[in-house]
One Martini backbone bead per residue (centre of mass of N, CA, C, O) as a GRO file, in nm:
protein
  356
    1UNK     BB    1   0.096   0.035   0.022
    2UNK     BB    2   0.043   0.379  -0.005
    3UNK     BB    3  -0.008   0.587   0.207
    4UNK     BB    4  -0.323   0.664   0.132
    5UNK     BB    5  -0.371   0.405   0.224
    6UNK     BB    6  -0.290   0.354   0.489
    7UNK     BB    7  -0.461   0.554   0.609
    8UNK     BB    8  -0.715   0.428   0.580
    9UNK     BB    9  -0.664   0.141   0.674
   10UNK     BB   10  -0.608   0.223   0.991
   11UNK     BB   11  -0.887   0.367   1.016
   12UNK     BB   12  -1.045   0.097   0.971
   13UNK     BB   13  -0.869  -0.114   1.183
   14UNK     BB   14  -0.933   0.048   1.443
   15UNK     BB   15  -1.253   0.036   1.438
   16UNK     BB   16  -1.268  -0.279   1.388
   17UNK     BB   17  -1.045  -0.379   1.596
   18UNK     BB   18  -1.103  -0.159   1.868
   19UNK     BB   19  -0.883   0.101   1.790
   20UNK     BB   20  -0.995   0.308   2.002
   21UNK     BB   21  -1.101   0.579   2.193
   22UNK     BB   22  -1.382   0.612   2.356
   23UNK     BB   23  -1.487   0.873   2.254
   24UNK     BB   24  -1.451   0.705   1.900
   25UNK     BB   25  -1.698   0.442   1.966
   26UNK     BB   26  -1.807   0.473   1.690
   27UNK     BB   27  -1.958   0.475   1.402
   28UNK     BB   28  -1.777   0.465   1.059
   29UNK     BB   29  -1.805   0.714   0.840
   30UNK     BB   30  -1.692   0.673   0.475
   31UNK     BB   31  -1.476   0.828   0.223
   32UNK     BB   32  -1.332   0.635  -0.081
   33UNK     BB   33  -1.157   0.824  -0.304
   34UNK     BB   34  -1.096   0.804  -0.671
   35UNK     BB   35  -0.930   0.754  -0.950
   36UNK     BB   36  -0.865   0.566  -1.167
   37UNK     BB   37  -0.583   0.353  -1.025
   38UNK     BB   38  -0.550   0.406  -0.709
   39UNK     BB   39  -0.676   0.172  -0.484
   40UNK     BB   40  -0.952   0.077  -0.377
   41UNK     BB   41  -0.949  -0.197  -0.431
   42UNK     BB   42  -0.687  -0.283  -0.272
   43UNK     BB   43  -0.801  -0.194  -0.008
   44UNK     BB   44  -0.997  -0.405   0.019
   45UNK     BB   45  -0.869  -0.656   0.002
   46UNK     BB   46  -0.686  -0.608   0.241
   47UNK     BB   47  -0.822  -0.600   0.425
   48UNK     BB   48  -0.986  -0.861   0.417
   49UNK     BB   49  -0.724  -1.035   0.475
   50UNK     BB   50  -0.662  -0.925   0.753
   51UNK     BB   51  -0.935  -1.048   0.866
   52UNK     BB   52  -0.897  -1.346   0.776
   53UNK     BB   53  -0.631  -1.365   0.970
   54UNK     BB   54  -0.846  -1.294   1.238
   55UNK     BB   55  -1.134  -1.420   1.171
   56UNK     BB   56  -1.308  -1.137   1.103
   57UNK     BB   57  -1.437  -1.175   0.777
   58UNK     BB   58  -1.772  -1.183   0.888
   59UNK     BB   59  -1.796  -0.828   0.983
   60UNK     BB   60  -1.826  -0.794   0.709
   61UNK     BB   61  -1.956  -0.613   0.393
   62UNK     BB   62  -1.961  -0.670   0.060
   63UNK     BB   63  -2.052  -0.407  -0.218
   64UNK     BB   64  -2.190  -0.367  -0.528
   65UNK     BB   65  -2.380  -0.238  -0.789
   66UNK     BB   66  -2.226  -0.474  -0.951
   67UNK     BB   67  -2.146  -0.763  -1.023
   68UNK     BB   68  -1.817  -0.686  -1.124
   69UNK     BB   69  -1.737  -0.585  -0.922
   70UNK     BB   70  -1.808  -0.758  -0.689
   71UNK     BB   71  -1.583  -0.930  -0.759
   72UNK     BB   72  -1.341  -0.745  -0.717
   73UNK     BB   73  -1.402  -0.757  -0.376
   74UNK     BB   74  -1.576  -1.046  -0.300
   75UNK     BB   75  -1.910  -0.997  -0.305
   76UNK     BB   76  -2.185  -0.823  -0.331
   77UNK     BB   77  -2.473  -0.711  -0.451
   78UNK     BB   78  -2.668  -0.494  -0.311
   79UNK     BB   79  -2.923  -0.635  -0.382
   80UNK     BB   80  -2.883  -0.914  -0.255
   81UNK     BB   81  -2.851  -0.731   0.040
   82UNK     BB   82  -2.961  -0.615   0.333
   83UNK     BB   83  -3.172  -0.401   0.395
   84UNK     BB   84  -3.204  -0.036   0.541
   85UNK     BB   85  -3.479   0.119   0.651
   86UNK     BB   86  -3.436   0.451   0.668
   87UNK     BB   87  -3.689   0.573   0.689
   88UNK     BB   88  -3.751   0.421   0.979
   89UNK     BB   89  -3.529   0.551   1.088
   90UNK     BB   90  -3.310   0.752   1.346
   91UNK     BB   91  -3.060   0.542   1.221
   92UNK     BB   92  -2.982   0.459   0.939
   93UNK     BB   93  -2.718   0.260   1.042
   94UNK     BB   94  -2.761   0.079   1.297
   95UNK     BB   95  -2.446   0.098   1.413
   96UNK     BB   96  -2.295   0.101   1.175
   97UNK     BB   97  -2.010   0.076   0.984
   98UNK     BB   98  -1.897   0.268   0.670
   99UNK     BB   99  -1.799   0.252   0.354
  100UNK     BB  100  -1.733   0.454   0.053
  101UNK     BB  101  -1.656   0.380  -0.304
  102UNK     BB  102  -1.531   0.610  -0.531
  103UNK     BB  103  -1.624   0.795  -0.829
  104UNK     BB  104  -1.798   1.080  -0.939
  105UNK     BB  105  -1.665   1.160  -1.229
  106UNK     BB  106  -1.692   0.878  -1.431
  107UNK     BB  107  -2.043   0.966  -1.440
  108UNK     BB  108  -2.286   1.092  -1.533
  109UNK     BB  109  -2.560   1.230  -1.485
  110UNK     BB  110  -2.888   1.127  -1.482
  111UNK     BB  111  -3.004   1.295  -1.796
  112UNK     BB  112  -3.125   1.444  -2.032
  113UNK     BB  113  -3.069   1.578  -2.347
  114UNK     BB  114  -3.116   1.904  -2.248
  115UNK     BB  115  -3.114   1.950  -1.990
  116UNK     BB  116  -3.156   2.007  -1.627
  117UNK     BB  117  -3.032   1.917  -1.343
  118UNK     BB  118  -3.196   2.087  -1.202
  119UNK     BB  119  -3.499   2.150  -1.021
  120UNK     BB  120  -3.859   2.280  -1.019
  121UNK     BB  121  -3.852   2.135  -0.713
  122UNK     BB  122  -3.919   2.140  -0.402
  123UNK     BB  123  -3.763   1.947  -0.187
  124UNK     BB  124  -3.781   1.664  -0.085
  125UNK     BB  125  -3.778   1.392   0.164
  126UNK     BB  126  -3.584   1.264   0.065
  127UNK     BB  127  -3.375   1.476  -0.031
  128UNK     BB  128  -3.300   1.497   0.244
  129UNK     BB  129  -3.235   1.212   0.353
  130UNK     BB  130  -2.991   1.194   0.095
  131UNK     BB  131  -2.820   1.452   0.263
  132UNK     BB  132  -2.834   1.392   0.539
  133UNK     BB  133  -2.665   1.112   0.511
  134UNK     BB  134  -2.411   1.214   0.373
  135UNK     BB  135  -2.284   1.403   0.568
  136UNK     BB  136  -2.229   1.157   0.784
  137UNK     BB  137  -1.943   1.171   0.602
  138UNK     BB  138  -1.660   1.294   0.760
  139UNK     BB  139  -1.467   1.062   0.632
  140UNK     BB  140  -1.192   1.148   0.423
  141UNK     BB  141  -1.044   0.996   0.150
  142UNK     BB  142  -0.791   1.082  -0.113
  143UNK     BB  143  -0.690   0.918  -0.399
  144UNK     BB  144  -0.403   0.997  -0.646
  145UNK     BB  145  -0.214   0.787  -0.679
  146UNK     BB  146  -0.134   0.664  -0.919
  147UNK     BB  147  -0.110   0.262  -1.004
  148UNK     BB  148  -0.178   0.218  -1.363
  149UNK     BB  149  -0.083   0.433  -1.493
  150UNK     BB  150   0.250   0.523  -1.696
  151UNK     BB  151   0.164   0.755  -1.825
  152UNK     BB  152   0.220   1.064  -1.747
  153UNK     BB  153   0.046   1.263  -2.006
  154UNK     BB  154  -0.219   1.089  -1.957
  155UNK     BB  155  -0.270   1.127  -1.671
  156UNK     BB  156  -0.306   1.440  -1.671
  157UNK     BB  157  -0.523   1.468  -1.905
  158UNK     BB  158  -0.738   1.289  -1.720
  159UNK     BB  159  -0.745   1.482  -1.463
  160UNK     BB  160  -0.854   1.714  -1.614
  161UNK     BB  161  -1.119   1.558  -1.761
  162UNK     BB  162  -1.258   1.467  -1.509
  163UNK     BB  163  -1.305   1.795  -1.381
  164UNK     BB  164  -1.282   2.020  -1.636
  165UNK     BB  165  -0.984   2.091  -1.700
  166UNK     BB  166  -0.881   2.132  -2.014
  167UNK     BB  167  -0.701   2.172  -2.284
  168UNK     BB  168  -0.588   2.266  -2.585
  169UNK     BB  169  -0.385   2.051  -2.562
  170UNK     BB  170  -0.526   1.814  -2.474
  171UNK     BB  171  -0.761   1.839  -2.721
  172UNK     BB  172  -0.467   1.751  -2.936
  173UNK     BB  173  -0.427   1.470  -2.832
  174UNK     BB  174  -0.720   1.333  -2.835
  175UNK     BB  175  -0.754   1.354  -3.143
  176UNK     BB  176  -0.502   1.169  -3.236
  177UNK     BB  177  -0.707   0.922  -3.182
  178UNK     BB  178  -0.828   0.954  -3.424
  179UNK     BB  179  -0.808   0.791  -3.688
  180UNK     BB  180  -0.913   1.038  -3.924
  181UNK     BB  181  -0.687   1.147  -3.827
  182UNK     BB  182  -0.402   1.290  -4.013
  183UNK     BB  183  -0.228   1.281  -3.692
  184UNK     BB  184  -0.241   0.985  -3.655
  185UNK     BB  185  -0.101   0.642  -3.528
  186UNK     BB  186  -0.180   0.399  -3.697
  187UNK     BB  187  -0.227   0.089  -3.630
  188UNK     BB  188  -0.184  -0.282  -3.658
  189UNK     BB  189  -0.451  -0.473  -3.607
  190UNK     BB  190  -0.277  -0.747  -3.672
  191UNK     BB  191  -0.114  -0.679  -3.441
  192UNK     BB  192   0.030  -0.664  -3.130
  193UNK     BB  193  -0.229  -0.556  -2.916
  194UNK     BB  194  -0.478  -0.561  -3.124
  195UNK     BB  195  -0.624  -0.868  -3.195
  196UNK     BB  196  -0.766  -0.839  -2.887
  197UNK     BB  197  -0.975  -0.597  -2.879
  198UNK     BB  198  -1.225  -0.426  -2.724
  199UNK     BB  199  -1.535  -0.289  -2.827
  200UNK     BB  200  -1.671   0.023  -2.789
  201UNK     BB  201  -2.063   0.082  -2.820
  202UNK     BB  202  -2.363   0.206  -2.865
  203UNK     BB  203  -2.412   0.050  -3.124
  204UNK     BB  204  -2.549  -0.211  -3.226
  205UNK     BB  205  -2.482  -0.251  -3.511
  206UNK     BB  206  -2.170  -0.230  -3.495
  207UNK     BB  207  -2.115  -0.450  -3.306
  208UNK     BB  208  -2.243  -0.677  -3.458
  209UNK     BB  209  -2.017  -0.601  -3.716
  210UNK     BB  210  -1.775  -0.675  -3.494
  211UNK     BB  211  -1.882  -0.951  -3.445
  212UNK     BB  212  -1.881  -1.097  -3.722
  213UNK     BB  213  -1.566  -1.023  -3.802
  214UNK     BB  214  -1.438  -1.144  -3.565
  215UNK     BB  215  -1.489  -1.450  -3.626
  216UNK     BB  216  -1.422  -1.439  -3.915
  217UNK     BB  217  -1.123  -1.418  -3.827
  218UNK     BB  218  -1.096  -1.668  -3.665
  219UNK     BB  219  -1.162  -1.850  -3.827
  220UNK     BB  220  -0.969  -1.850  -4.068
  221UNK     BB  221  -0.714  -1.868  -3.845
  222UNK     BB  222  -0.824  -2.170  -3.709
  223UNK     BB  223  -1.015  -2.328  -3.882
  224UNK     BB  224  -1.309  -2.300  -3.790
  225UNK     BB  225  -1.600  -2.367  -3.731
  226UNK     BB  226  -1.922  -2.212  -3.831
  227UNK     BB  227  -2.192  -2.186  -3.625
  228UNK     BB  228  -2.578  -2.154  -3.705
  229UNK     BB  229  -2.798  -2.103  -3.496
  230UNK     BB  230  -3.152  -2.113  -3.453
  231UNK     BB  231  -3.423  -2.103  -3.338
  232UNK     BB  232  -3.643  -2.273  -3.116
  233UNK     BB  233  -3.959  -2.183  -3.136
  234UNK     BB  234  -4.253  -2.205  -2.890
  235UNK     BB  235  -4.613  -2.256  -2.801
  236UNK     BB  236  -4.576  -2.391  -2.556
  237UNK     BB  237  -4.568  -2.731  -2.701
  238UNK     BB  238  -4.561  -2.603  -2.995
  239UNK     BB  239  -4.448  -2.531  -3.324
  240UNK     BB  240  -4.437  -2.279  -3.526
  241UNK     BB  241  -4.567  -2.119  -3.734
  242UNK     BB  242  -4.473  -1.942  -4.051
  243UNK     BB  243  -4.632  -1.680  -3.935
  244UNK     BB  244  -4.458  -1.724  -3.649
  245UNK     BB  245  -4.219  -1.655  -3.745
  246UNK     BB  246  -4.228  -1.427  -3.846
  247UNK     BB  247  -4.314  -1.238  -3.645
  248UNK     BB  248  -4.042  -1.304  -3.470
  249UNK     BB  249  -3.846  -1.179  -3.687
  250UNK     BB  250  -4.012  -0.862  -3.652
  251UNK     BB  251  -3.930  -0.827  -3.409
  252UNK     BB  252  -3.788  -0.690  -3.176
  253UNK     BB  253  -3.577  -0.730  -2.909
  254UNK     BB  254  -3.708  -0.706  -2.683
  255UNK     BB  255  -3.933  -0.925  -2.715
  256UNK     BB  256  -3.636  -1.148  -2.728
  257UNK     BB  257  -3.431  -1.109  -2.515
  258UNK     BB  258  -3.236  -0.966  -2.680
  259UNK     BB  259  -3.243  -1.190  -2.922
  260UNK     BB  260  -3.182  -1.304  -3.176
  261UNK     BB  261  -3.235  -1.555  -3.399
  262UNK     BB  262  -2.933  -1.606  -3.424
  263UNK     BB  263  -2.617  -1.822  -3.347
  264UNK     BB  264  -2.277  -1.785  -3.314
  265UNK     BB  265  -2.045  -2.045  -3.339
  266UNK     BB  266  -1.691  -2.098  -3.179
  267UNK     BB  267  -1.427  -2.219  -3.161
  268UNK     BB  268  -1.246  -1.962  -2.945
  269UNK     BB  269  -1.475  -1.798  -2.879
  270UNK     BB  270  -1.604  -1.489  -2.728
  271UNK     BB  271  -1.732  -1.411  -2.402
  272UNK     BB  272  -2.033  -1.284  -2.248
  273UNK     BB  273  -2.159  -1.238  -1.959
  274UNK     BB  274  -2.529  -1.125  -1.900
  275UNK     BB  275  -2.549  -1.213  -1.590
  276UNK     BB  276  -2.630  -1.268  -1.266
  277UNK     BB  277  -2.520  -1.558  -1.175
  278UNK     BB  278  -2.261  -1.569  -0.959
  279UNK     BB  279  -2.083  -1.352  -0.798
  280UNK     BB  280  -1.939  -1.494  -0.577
  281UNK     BB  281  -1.782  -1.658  -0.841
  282UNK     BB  282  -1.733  -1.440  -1.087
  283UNK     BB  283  -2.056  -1.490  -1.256
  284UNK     BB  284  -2.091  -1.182  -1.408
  285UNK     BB  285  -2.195  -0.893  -1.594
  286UNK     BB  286  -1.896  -0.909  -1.775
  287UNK     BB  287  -1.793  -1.168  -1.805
  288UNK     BB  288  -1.539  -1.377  -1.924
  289UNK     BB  289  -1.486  -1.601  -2.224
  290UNK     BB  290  -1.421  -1.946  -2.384
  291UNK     BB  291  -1.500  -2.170  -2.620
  292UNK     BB  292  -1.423  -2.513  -2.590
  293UNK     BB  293  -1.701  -2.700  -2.673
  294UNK     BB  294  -1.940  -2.811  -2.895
  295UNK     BB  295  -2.280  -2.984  -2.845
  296UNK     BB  296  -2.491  -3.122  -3.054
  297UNK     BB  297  -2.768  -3.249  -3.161
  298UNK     BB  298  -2.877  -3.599  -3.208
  299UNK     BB  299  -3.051  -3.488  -3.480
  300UNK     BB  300  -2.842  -3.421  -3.614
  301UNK     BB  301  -2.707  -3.379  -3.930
  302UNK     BB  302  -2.464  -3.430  -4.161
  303UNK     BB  303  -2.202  -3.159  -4.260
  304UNK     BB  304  -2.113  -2.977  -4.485
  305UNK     BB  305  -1.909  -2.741  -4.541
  306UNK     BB  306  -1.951  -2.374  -4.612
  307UNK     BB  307  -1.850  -2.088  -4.790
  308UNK     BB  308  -1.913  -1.777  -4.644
  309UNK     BB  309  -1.589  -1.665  -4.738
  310UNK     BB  310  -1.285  -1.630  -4.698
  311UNK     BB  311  -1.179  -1.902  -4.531
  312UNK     BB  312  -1.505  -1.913  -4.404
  313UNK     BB  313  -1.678  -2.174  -4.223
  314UNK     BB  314  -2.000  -2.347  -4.259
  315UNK     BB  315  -2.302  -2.396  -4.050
  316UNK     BB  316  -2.635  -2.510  -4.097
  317UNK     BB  317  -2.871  -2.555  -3.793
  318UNK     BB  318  -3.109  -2.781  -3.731
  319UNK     BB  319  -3.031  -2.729  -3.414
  320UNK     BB  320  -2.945  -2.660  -3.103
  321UNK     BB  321  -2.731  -2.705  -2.913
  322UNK     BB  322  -2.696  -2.869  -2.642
  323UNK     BB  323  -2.420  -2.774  -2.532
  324UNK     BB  324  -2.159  -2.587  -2.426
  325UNK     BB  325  -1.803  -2.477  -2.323
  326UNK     BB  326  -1.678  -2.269  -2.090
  327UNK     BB  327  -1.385  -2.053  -2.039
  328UNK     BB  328  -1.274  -1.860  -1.793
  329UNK     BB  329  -1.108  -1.644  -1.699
  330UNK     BB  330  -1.255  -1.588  -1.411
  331UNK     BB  331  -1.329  -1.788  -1.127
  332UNK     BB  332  -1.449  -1.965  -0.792
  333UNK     BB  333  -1.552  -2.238  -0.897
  334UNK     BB  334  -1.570  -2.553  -0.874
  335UNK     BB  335  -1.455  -2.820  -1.014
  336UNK     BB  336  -1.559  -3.024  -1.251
  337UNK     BB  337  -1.679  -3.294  -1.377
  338UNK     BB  338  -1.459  -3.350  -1.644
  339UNK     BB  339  -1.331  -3.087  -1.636
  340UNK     BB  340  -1.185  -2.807  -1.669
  341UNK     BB  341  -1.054  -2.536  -1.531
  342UNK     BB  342  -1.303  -2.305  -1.573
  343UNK     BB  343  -1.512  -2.528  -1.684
  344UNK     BB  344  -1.831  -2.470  -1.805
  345UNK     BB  345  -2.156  -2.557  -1.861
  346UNK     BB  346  -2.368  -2.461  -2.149
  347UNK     BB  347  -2.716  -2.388  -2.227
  348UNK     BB  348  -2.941  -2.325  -2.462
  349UNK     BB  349  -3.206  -2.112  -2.445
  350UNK     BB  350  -3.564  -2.035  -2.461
  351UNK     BB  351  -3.692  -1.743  -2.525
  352UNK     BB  352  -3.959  -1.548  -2.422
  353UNK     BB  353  -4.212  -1.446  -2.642
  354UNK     BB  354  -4.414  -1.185  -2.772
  355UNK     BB  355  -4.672  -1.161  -2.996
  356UNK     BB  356  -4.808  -0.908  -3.229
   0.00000   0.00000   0.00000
């Protein structure tokens, strides 16, 4: 730990461990803030080994608003974790010490675009009682010390950029990384490490075609076939008829549990889970993994690939796989009979649908 955590660290260990005088023997509420790379997750984690090794880590709970936070320290969402009745107590803490740690800069508040953020009504008792309840947090560590970027020159623009203190400076550093930019050093997306990059982007569509070319990239370097596999879709116990495949097919995605019609699978295929199945083992919404068998399902009849792209072959299943085998990045779950490890067997499901 660097000095900014070590203070955090005491602070906490002291009041955790009853090391402090009786007149401060009361709930510590604390707000451990910092831009990222400070050192935040590393902080939790300190403590939690900590008190592990003191055998009092059932002492505290560790929460966090997503899956895959809650996994990075080793903890559960708030929303599965018991919750305070604030409204009803004259104590909201309920004689708990308490600590908030997060960046308030990394994201934007909530709010329609071109809206004013400001309320047109005077503060209701919520808003009154949800600052009320933030003010009681007297202790506050700001942790500042960079600990994972290692440009210094991108640490500073990145420090301007989270306060709005950017300069004009700053902003013609930022522009020359537009790729159209013709001041940009574009690099070679074919050589490392470029070749595993993973893209973010607000459009559906893009991301779409962004993963279509990666897989047929895929499937072309490593010789793998490219299965596409069909919805098998029923109403009921019945399968649709053609004119319900349509309906289906015109539906928008939100209506089909955001899956299309179709699913590409291939042997080494990067995948991501969207749902908290399991925080505790660190299988949560944002969760990565890699596709290491594919198992047909046993109506399949035999199929000869064909070529739909240069060098990328593929089968039109006419029923979904029975189950996948995925290799995850990291899990805590136990190793599985017969699996290697970190390897998990997933069922593809149908989605229940509404036709309109």
């Amino acid at each position: 730990l660097n000095e900014e955590q070590k203070m955090a660290f005491t602070i906490l260990s002291n009041h955790l461990t009853g090391n402090v005088p009786d007149e401060e023997k009361r709930p510590l509420l604390m707000i451990v803030t910092g831009s990222g790379g400070t050192g935040k997750t590393k902080l939790i984690s300190t403590l939690a080994a900590d008190l592990q090794s003191r055998g009092q880590l059932s002492s505290i709970a560790r929460t966090a608003t997503t899956g895959v936070a809650s996994c990075l320290i080793g903890g559960s969402t708030l929303h599965s974790w018991a919750g305070i009745p604030a409204r009803k107590l004259s104590n909201p803490f309920a004689d708990l010490s308490s600590m908030l740690t997060g960046d308030f800069h990394q994201f934007p508040p909530v709010a329609q675009l071109k809206k004013a953020l400001f309320s047109r009504y005077p503060p209701n008792t919520l808003c009154e009682l949800g600052r009320f309840i933030f003010e009681r947090f007297e202790t506050v560590v700001v942790l500042k010390q960079q600990m994972r970027i290692v440009d210094e020159t991108w640490d500073v623009i990145l420090t301007r950029a989270r306060c709005g203190q950017c300069t004009a400076s700053d902003i013609a550093q930022i522009r020359k990384l537009v790729l159209v930019n013709p001041q940009c050093e574009v690099p070679n997306f074919y050589e490392d490490p470029w070749t595993n990059v993973v893209l973010i982007t607000p459009r559906n569509c893009v991301r779409s075609r962004w993963n279509i070319a990666s897989i047929h990239k895929h499937c072309k370097a490593s010789g793998h076939i490219l299965y596409i596999a069909t919805a098998e879709d029923t109403i009921g116990n019945r399968p649709t008829t053609n004119v319900e495949r349509l309906q289906l097919a015109r539906s928008p995605t939100e209506k089909t549990g955001n899956l299309s019609m179709k699913v590409v699978l291939a042997i080494g295929m990067k995948i991501m889970i969207t749902e908290n199945v399991a925080p505790s083992t660190n299988l949560a919404n944002g969760s990565h993994g890699t596709i290491k068998t594919i198992v047909l399902d046993p109506r399949e009849p035999s199929h000869t690939p064909v070529e739909i792209n240069n060098g990328v072959f593929a089968i039109n299943l006419h029923y979904p796989p029975s189950y996948v085998t995925i290799s995850m990045s990291f899990t805590d779950i136990p190793q599985l009979y017969s699996l290697d490890e970190k390897e998990l067997p997933l069922a593809l499901l149908q989605p229940l649908s509404t036709i309109y």
